[in-house]
Coordinates of C-alpha atoms and ligand atoms in Angstrom, one line a residue:
M66 CA 179.9 76.6 118.6
K67 CA 178.8 73.1 119.0
I68 CA 175.9 72.2 116.8
I69 CA 173.9 69.2 116.5
V70 CA 172.2 68.5 113.2
L71 CA 169.3 66.0 113.5
G72 CA 168.3 64.1 110.2
L73 CA 171.2 64.0 107.6
G74 CA 169.1 64.0 104.4
Y75 CA 169.0 66.3 101.3
I76 CA 169.0 69.2 103.6
G77 CA 170.3 68.3 106.8
L78 CA 173.5 66.9 105.6
P79 CA 174.5 69.9 103.4
T80 CA 173.5 72.3 106.4
A81 CA 175.8 70.3 108.8
V82 CA 178.6 70.3 106.4
M83 CA 178.2 73.9 105.7
F84 CA 178.6 75.0 109.4
A85 CA 181.6 72.5 109.8
N86 CA 183.4 74.1 107.0
H87 CA 182.7 77.4 108.8
N88 CA 184.6 76.4 111.7
Q89 CA 181.8 75.0 114.0
E90 CA 181.8 71.7 115.7
V91 CA 179.2 69.8 114.3
I92 CA 177.7 66.4 115.0
G93 CA 175.3 64.8 112.5
V94 CA 172.5 62.7 114.2
D95 CA 170.6 60.2 112.1
I96 CA 168.7 56.9 113.1
N97 CA 170.0 54.9 110.0
K98 CA 173.1 53.3 110.9
T99 CA 174.3 52.8 107.3
V100 CA 174.0 56.5 106.7
V101 CA 176.2 57.1 109.9
D102 CA 178.7 54.9 109.0
D103 CA 179.1 55.8 105.5
L104 CA 179.2 59.3 106.2
N105 CA 182.0 58.8 108.9
Q106 CA 184.0 57.2 105.9
G107 CA 183.5 60.4 103.7
C108 CA 180.8 58.7 101.6
T109 CA 177.5 60.6 101.0
H110 CA 174.3 58.9 99.9
I111 CA 172.9 62.0 98.3
E112 CA 173.9 63.2 94.8
E113 CA 174.5 67.0 95.1
P114 CA 177.3 68.8 93.5
G115 CA 180.1 69.7 95.9
L116 CA 178.6 67.6 98.7
S117 CA 181.3 64.8 98.7
E118 CA 184.1 67.3 98.7
A119 CA 182.6 69.4 101.2
L120 CA 181.9 66.4 103.6
R121 CA 185.5 65.2 103.4
L122 CA 186.9 68.7 104.0
A123 CA 184.5 68.7 107.1
I124 CA 186.0 65.4 108.1
N125 CA 189.6 66.3 107.5
K126 CA 189.3 69.6 109.6
N127 CA 187.9 67.3 112.4
N128 CA 184.8 69.5 112.4
F129 CA 182.3 66.9 111.5
R130 CA 181.1 63.4 112.8
A131 CA 178.0 61.4 112.4
Q132 CA 176.4 59.4 115.1
M133 CA 173.1 57.8 116.2
E134 CA 172.6 59.6 119.8
V135 CA 172.4 63.3 120.8
E136 CA 174.6 64.6 123.3
E137 CA 174.8 68.2 124.9
A138 CA 175.3 71.0 122.4
D139 CA 174.8 74.8 122.3
A140 CA 172.4 74.4 119.4
F141 CA 170.1 71.9 117.8
I142 CA 168.8 72.0 114.3
V143 CA 165.9 69.5 113.5
S144 CA 165.9 68.9 109.8
V145 CA 163.9 65.5 109.4
P146 CA 161.2 64.6 107.2
T147 CA 157.5 65.8 107.3
P148 CA 155.6 63.5 104.9
N149 CA 151.9 63.7 104.2
N150 CA 149.4 62.0 106.5
N151 CA 147.3 59.7 104.8
D152 CA 144.2 61.8 105.6
V153 CA 141.6 63.3 103.6
F154 CA 143.6 66.8 103.0
K155 CA 147.1 65.2 103.2
S156 CA 148.0 67.1 106.6
C157 CA 151.6 67.2 107.7
N158 CA 152.9 64.3 109.8
M159 CA 154.9 66.0 112.7
D160 CA 155.9 62.5 114.2
Y161 CA 159.6 62.5 113.0
V162 CA 160.0 66.3 114.4
Q163 CA 158.2 65.5 117.6
Q164 CA 160.6 62.4 118.1
A165 CA 163.8 64.4 117.3
V166 CA 162.5 67.2 119.5
R167 CA 161.7 64.6 122.3
S168 CA 165.3 63.0 121.8
I169 CA 167.1 66.3 122.7
I170 CA 165.1 67.2 125.6
P171 CA 167.4 65.1 128.0
V172 CA 170.4 66.9 127.0
L173 CA 169.1 70.3 126.8
R174 CA 170.6 73.1 128.9
Q175 CA 169.8 76.5 129.6
G176 CA 170.9 78.9 126.8
N177 CA 170.7 76.3 124.2
T178 CA 168.8 77.3 120.7
V179 CA 166.5 74.8 119.1
I180 CA 165.7 75.4 115.4
I181 CA 163.2 73.5 113.3
E182 CA 164.3 73.5 109.8
S183 CA 161.9 70.9 108.5
T184 CA 159.0 72.0 106.7
I185 CA 156.0 72.2 108.9
S186 CA 152.3 73.2 109.0
P187 CA 151.4 76.7 110.0
C188 CA 151.6 77.5 114.0
S189 CA 152.9 73.9 114.9
T190 CA 156.1 75.5 116.4
E191 CA 154.2 77.7 118.8
N192 CA 151.4 75.2 119.4
M193 CA 153.2 71.7 119.4
I194 CA 156.9 72.1 119.7
K195 CA 157.1 74.8 122.4
P196 CA 154.8 72.9 124.8
L197 CA 157.1 69.8 124.4
I198 CA 160.1 72.0 125.7
E199 CA 158.2 73.8 128.5
N200 CA 156.8 70.7 129.8
A201 CA 160.3 69.6 130.3
G202 CA 160.9 72.6 132.5
F203 CA 162.4 75.3 130.4
A204 CA 160.8 78.7 129.9
V205 CA 161.1 79.4 126.0
G206 CA 162.6 82.7 125.1
K207 CA 164.4 82.8 128.4
D208 CA 166.1 79.3 129.0
V209 CA 165.9 77.9 125.7
F210 CA 165.5 79.8 122.3
L211 CA 163.2 78.2 119.8
A212 CA 162.6 79.3 116.1
H213 CA 161.6 77.9 112.8
C214 CA 164.2 78.6 110.1
P215 CA 162.9 77.1 106.8
E216 CA 165.3 76.1 104.2
R217 CA 164.9 77.5 100.8
V218 CA 167.4 76.0 98.7
L219 CA 167.3 74.4 95.5
P220 CA 168.3 70.7 94.9
G221 CA 171.5 70.8 92.6
N222 CA 172.6 74.4 93.9
I223 CA 172.3 73.6 97.5
F224 CA 175.8 74.9 98.7
Y225 CA 175.4 78.3 96.6
E226 CA 171.8 79.0 97.8
L227 CA 172.6 78.0 101.4
E228 CA 175.2 80.7 101.5
Y229 CA 173.5 83.5 99.5
N230 CA 169.8 83.1 99.8
N231 CA 167.8 85.4 102.2
R232 CA 166.8 83.4 105.3
I233 CA 163.6 83.6 107.3
I234 CA 164.4 83.4 111.0
G235 CA 161.0 82.7 112.9
G236 CA 161.3 83.0 116.5
V237 CA 158.6 82.3 119.0
S238 CA 159.7 85.4 120.7
E239 CA 162.0 88.2 119.6
A240 CA 165.0 87.0 121.8
C241 CA 164.3 83.5 119.8
S242 CA 164.7 85.2 116.7
H243 CA 167.9 86.9 117.5
H244 CA 169.4 83.6 118.7
G245 CA 168.5 82.0 115.7
A246 CA 169.9 84.5 113.4
K247 CA 173.1 84.5 115.4
I248 CA 173.7 81.0 114.4
Y249 CA 172.8 81.2 110.6
S250 CA 174.9 84.4 110.5
L251 CA 177.9 81.9 110.9
F252 CA 177.6 81.3 107.1
T253 CA 174.8 83.2 105.6
K254 CA 175.5 86.0 103.3
G255 CA 171.9 86.9 102.5
E256 CA 169.6 88.8 104.6
L257 CA 168.6 87.2 107.8
V258 CA 164.9 88.4 108.2
E259 CA 163.5 88.1 111.7
T260 CA 159.9 87.3 112.1
S261 CA 157.6 85.2 114.1
A262 CA 157.6 81.2 113.8
S263 CA 153.9 81.1 112.5
A264 CA 154.7 83.7 109.7
A265 CA 157.8 81.8 108.7
E266 CA 156.1 78.5 108.5
L267 CA 153.2 80.0 106.4
S268 CA 155.7 81.9 104.2
K269 CA 157.9 78.7 103.2
L270 CA 154.7 76.8 102.5
M271 CA 153.4 79.7 100.2
E272 CA 156.6 80.0 98.5
N273 CA 156.2 76.6 97.1
T274 CA 152.6 76.9 96.8
Y275 CA 153.1 79.9 94.5
R276 CA 155.1 77.9 92.1
D277 CA 152.7 74.9 92.2
V278 CA 149.9 77.1 91.5
N279 CA 151.7 78.9 88.7
I280 CA 152.7 75.7 87.2
A281 CA 149.1 74.6 87.1
L282 CA 148.0 77.6 85.3
A283 CA 150.7 76.6 82.7
N284 CA 149.5 73.1 82.5
E285 CA 146.1 74.2 82.0
L286 CA 147.2 76.7 79.4
I287 CA 148.9 73.7 77.6
K288 CA 145.6 71.6 77.5
T289 CA 143.4 74.5 76.3
A290 CA 145.8 75.8 73.8
G291 CA 146.0 72.3 72.5
V292 CA 142.3 71.8 72.1
L293 CA 142.3 75.3 70.3
G294 CA 145.1 74.0 67.8
I295 CA 147.5 76.5 69.2
D296 CA 151.0 75.9 70.1
G297 CA 151.0 76.5 74.0
L298 CA 154.6 76.6 74.6
E299 CA 154.7 79.5 72.1
V300 CA 151.9 81.2 74.2
V301 CA 154.1 80.8 77.4
K302 CA 157.0 82.3 75.6
L303 CA 155.1 85.1 74.0
A304 CA 153.2 86.1 77.4
N305 CA 156.4 86.0 79.2
K306 CA 157.7 89.0 76.8
H307 CA 155.5 91.1 79.1
P308 CA 157.7 92.7 81.8
R309 CA 155.1 91.6 84.7
V310 CA 154.3 88.2 83.5
N311 CA 155.9 84.9 84.4
I312 CA 154.1 81.8 83.2
H313 CA 156.0 78.9 84.6
T314 CA 156.9 75.9 82.7
P315 CA 154.2 73.0 81.7
G316 CA 155.4 69.4 82.1
P317 CA 154.4 66.1 82.9
G318 CA 153.4 67.0 86.5
V319 CA 155.2 68.4 89.7
G320 CA 157.3 66.1 91.7
G321 CA 159.8 66.4 94.5
H322 CA 159.3 66.6 98.1
C323 CA 158.5 70.2 98.2
L324 CA 156.1 71.5 95.5
A325 CA 154.0 68.5 95.5
V326 CA 153.9 68.4 99.5
D327 CA 153.8 71.7 100.9
P328 CA 150.5 72.9 99.6
Y329 CA 148.5 70.3 101.5
F330 CA 150.1 71.5 104.7
I331 CA 148.1 74.8 104.1
I332 CA 145.1 73.1 102.4
A333 CA 145.0 70.8 105.6
S334 CA 145.0 73.6 108.2
S335 CA 142.3 75.8 106.4
P336 CA 140.4 73.7 103.4
D337 CA 137.3 76.1 103.2
T338 CA 139.7 79.1 102.4
T339 CA 142.1 77.2 99.9
P340 CA 140.0 76.2 96.8
L341 CA 142.5 77.5 94.4
M342 CA 145.4 75.6 96.0
Q343 CA 143.5 72.3 96.0
R344 CA 142.5 72.9 92.4
A345 CA 146.1 73.5 91.4
R346 CA 147.1 70.4 92.9
E347 CA 144.6 68.5 91.2
I348 CA 145.5 69.7 87.7
N349 CA 149.4 69.3 88.2
K350 CA 148.3 65.6 89.5
S351 CA 146.3 65.1 86.4
M352 CA 149.3 65.8 84.1
P353 CA 150.7 62.2 84.0
D354 CA 147.5 61.0 82.7
F355 CA 147.5 63.8 80.0
V356 CA 151.0 62.5 78.9
L357 CA 149.8 59.0 78.9
K358 CA 146.7 60.0 76.6
E359 CA 149.0 61.9 74.1
T360 CA 151.5 59.3 74.1
K361 CA 148.8 56.5 73.4
E362 CA 147.6 58.5 70.5
L363 CA 151.1 59.1 69.3
M364 CA 152.0 55.3 69.5
R365 CA 148.5 54.4 67.6
Q366 CA 149.7 56.9 64.9
I367 CA 153.1 55.4 64.4
D368 CA 152.0 51.8 65.0
G369 CA 154.7 51.4 67.7
K370 CA 155.4 48.7 70.2
K371 CA 158.2 49.8 72.2
I372 CA 158.9 53.0 74.3
T373 CA 161.9 54.2 75.9
V374 CA 161.6 56.4 78.8
L375 CA 164.3 59.2 79.4
G376 CA 164.3 60.2 82.7
I377 CA 162.5 59.0 85.8
T378 CA 163.7 61.5 88.4
Y379 CA 161.3 64.3 89.5
K380 CA 163.7 67.0 87.7
G381 CA 166.8 67.0 85.8
D382 CA 170.2 66.5 87.0
T383 CA 169.1 64.8 90.2
D384 CA 168.9 61.2 91.4
D385 CA 165.8 62.1 93.3
I386 CA 162.6 60.2 92.4
R387 CA 160.5 61.5 95.2
E388 CA 157.0 62.1 93.9
S389 CA 158.4 61.9 90.5
P390 CA 155.6 62.3 88.0
A391 CA 157.7 60.3 85.4
L392 CA 157.2 57.3 87.8
E393 CA 153.6 58.0 87.5
V394 CA 153.6 58.0 83.9
L395 CA 155.5 54.7 83.7
K396 CA 153.0 53.1 85.9
L397 CA 150.3 54.4 83.8
L398 CA 152.1 53.0 80.7
E399 CA 152.6 49.6 82.4
A400 CA 149.0 49.4 83.2
E401 CA 148.0 49.7 79.6
N402 CA 149.7 46.3 79.2
R403 CA 150.5 46.7 75.6
Y404 CA 153.8 48.3 75.2
Q405 CA 157.2 47.2 75.6
L406 CA 158.9 49.6 77.9
T407 CA 162.5 50.4 78.7
I408 CA 164.2 53.2 80.7
Y409 CA 167.3 55.3 80.4
D410 CA 168.3 57.6 83.3
P411 CA 172.0 58.6 83.7
Y412 CA 171.4 59.2 87.3
I413 CA 170.0 55.9 88.1
P414 CA 172.6 53.1 88.0
A415 CA 170.1 50.2 87.2
Y416 CA 169.1 52.3 83.8
N417 CA 172.2 53.4 82.4
D418 CA 172.4 51.3 79.1
W419 CA 171.6 53.6 76.3
K420 CA 171.8 50.9 73.7
E421 CA 169.7 48.4 75.4
A422 CA 167.2 51.0 76.4
T423 CA 166.8 52.3 72.7
L424 CA 167.4 49.1 70.6
D425 CA 164.2 48.7 68.3
S426 CA 162.4 51.3 70.1
D427 CA 159.6 53.1 68.4
L428 CA 159.5 56.3 70.5
L429 CA 161.9 58.3 73.1
L430 CA 159.5 59.8 75.8
I431 CA 161.3 62.2 77.8
L432 CA 160.1 62.8 81.3
S433 CA 163.0 64.5 83.0
D434 CA 165.3 67.4 81.9
H435 CA 168.6 66.0 82.4
Q436 CA 171.2 68.1 80.8
E437 CA 172.4 65.0 78.8
F438 CA 169.3 64.9 77.1
S439 CA 169.6 68.5 75.9
L440 CA 172.8 67.3 74.1
L441 CA 171.3 64.3 72.2
D442 CA 172.2 64.3 68.7
E443 CA 171.2 62.2 65.5
T444 CA 174.0 59.6 66.2
R445 CA 172.2 58.6 69.5
L446 CA 169.1 57.6 67.6
E447 CA 170.7 54.9 65.5
Y448 CA 169.4 51.8 67.3
M449 CA 165.8 52.8 67.3
K450 CA 163.2 51.3 64.8
Q451 CA 161.6 54.7 64.3
A452 CA 163.2 57.8 65.6
V453 CA 160.0 59.4 67.1
I454 CA 160.4 61.8 70.0
F455 CA 158.0 63.1 72.6
D456 CA 159.7 65.9 74.6
T457 CA 157.5 66.5 77.5
K458 CA 160.2 68.6 79.1
N459 CA 160.8 70.8 75.7
I460 CA 164.7 70.3 76.4
L461 CA 165.8 68.9 73.1
V462 CA 168.2 71.0 70.9
D463 CA 166.6 72.7 67.8
S464 CA 168.5 70.2 65.3
L465 CA 166.5 67.1 66.6
K466 CA 163.3 69.1 66.0
T467 CA 162.4 67.4 63.1
S468 CA 159.0 66.2 61.9
N469 CA 158.9 63.5 64.1
Y470 CA 159.6 65.7 67.4
F471 CA 156.8 66.4 69.4
N472 CA 156.5 68.2 72.8
L473 CA 153.5 69.4 75.0
G474 CA 153.0 72.6 72.8
N475 CA 152.8 70.9 69.4
I476 CA 151.5 67.2 70.2
R477 CA 147.9 68.1 69.2
T478 CA 148.6 70.5 66.6
K479 CA 151.6 69.0 64.5
R480 CA 150.6 66.4 62.2
Y481 CA 152.4 63.4 62.3
R482 CA 154.4 62.0 59.0
K483 CA 155.1 58.6 59.4
E484 CA 158.6 57.7 58.0
K485 CA 159.0 54.8 56.0
S486 CA 161.4 52.5 57.9
Ligands
SAJ220 N1 158.2 72.0 87.4 C1 157.5 72.4 86.5 N2 157.5 73.6 85.9 C2 158.2 74.7 86.3 C3 159.1 74.4 87.4 C4 159.2 73.1 88.0 O1 156.6 71.6 86.0 O2 158.1 76.0 85.7 C5 158.4 70.9 88.1 C6 159.7 70.1 88.1 O3 159.8 69.6 87.0 C7 159.5 69.5 89.5 C8 158.8 70.2 90.5 O4 158.0 71.1 89.4 O5 159.0 68.1 89.2 C9 159.5 70.9 91.4 O6 160.6 71.5 91.0 P1 161.3 73.0 91.5 O7 162.8 72.9 90.9 O8 160.4 73.9 91.0 O9 161.3 72.8 93.0 P2 162.2 71.9 93.9 O10 161.1 71.0 94.7 O11 163.4 71.2 93.5 O12 162.6 72.8 95.1 C10 161.7 73.9 95.7 C11 162.1 75.2 95.7 N3 161.2 76.4 96.0 C12 160.7 77.2 95.2 O13 161.6 77.7 94.0 C13 159.8 78.1 95.5 C14 163.2 75.4 96.7 O14 163.9 76.7 96.8 C15 162.7 74.7 98.3 O15 163.7 75.1 99.0 C16 162.4 73.5 97.9 O16 161.4 73.5 96.9 C17 161.9 73.0 99.2 O17 162.6 72.3 100.0 O18 160.9 73.4 99.7

């Protein structure tokens, strides 16, 4: 089968390469010339375990090439970004999706399948994409098959999850679902669940909203427990011993291009029925400010000047800084205008110098859960002026959890014992 994947980003590229390595002829299309040129040389612009190797394998098999123009094919998979609009409820910006679909219309043929993988607002495949194809003279469900098949993979584990996760195949008709399922059956070992396009859209959005709301509950717990003088992290651990409870992990906020974005697509499509989702977003967005306040208080107590921020990515072991709460905390700290700030992040080349970052520092402020931080030991604290740690991701090993160690659970309850330097 000849498959064109439009949009070679975090999801489109691994998906394209996956099809190619399952013996399909794949053309990746992107509007960015540098990305296209680099990919054809076997160089990826995305940090994802196994991606470079998989890309080179696909190129060596002669099953993958990148280019800027579309051409005729059997199937088209649209995997372009859908940012938030800058409106009151941050609705879904469908411009790139529409442009991508418009770009394939001149090369569409009878029997083609068009799949929207991008995360989109509820009902848009049916109400916005289907008319674009129909206006070009095709009967959707007869001449051309259209489906929304959202991805559900976790960055950092994309290749495994692409293959083994269950996938929702939302056709605008039963025939469309069948055609969509045929394509993903080329590599998916998980269940292919056929449904309507609109149910698929809302289900994708709800999966991330479910997590966002649950994380907001955990963040609200942390604030409440602190006020009551209780370690909130201990409470999460205890409550989760219940077989039907799964409180998520509190942290400095929710970032990335999914949890921090998708709930708005639902909210914008029905503001009156979504007060809980709206409140959850507000609570999670308030966390950088909460971290700022606690950090300021800690710095006051230790009479500190220099803060070393550990990790600026939105989560651990990725180079992805999209919507990162760490950057928000950094911005707030900068605006205070009274601290000397340095950054260390093993995934961001500009911030790779541990010694320079920690030299004479008063505080390590951990904002991303990179595995490297979980392996820190005493010796790495040697350049600091005072080895105080505020670990908002609760990632350090127990041996470093000394009297000068703070996390979101104990920051209010633990008494700081100032070490004489
Ligand atoms: N976070 C917390 N507490 C938690 C879990 C996460 O504060 O208990 C924070 C993380 O630090 C991060 C953010 O939330 O800042 C999101 O991280 P994540 O690892 O939960 O999710 P993403 O955005 O990397 O990927 C999600 C996944 N969705 C779900 O798990 C429901 C993934 O399966 C989706 O494919 C992806 O969104 C997407 O593309 O929609």
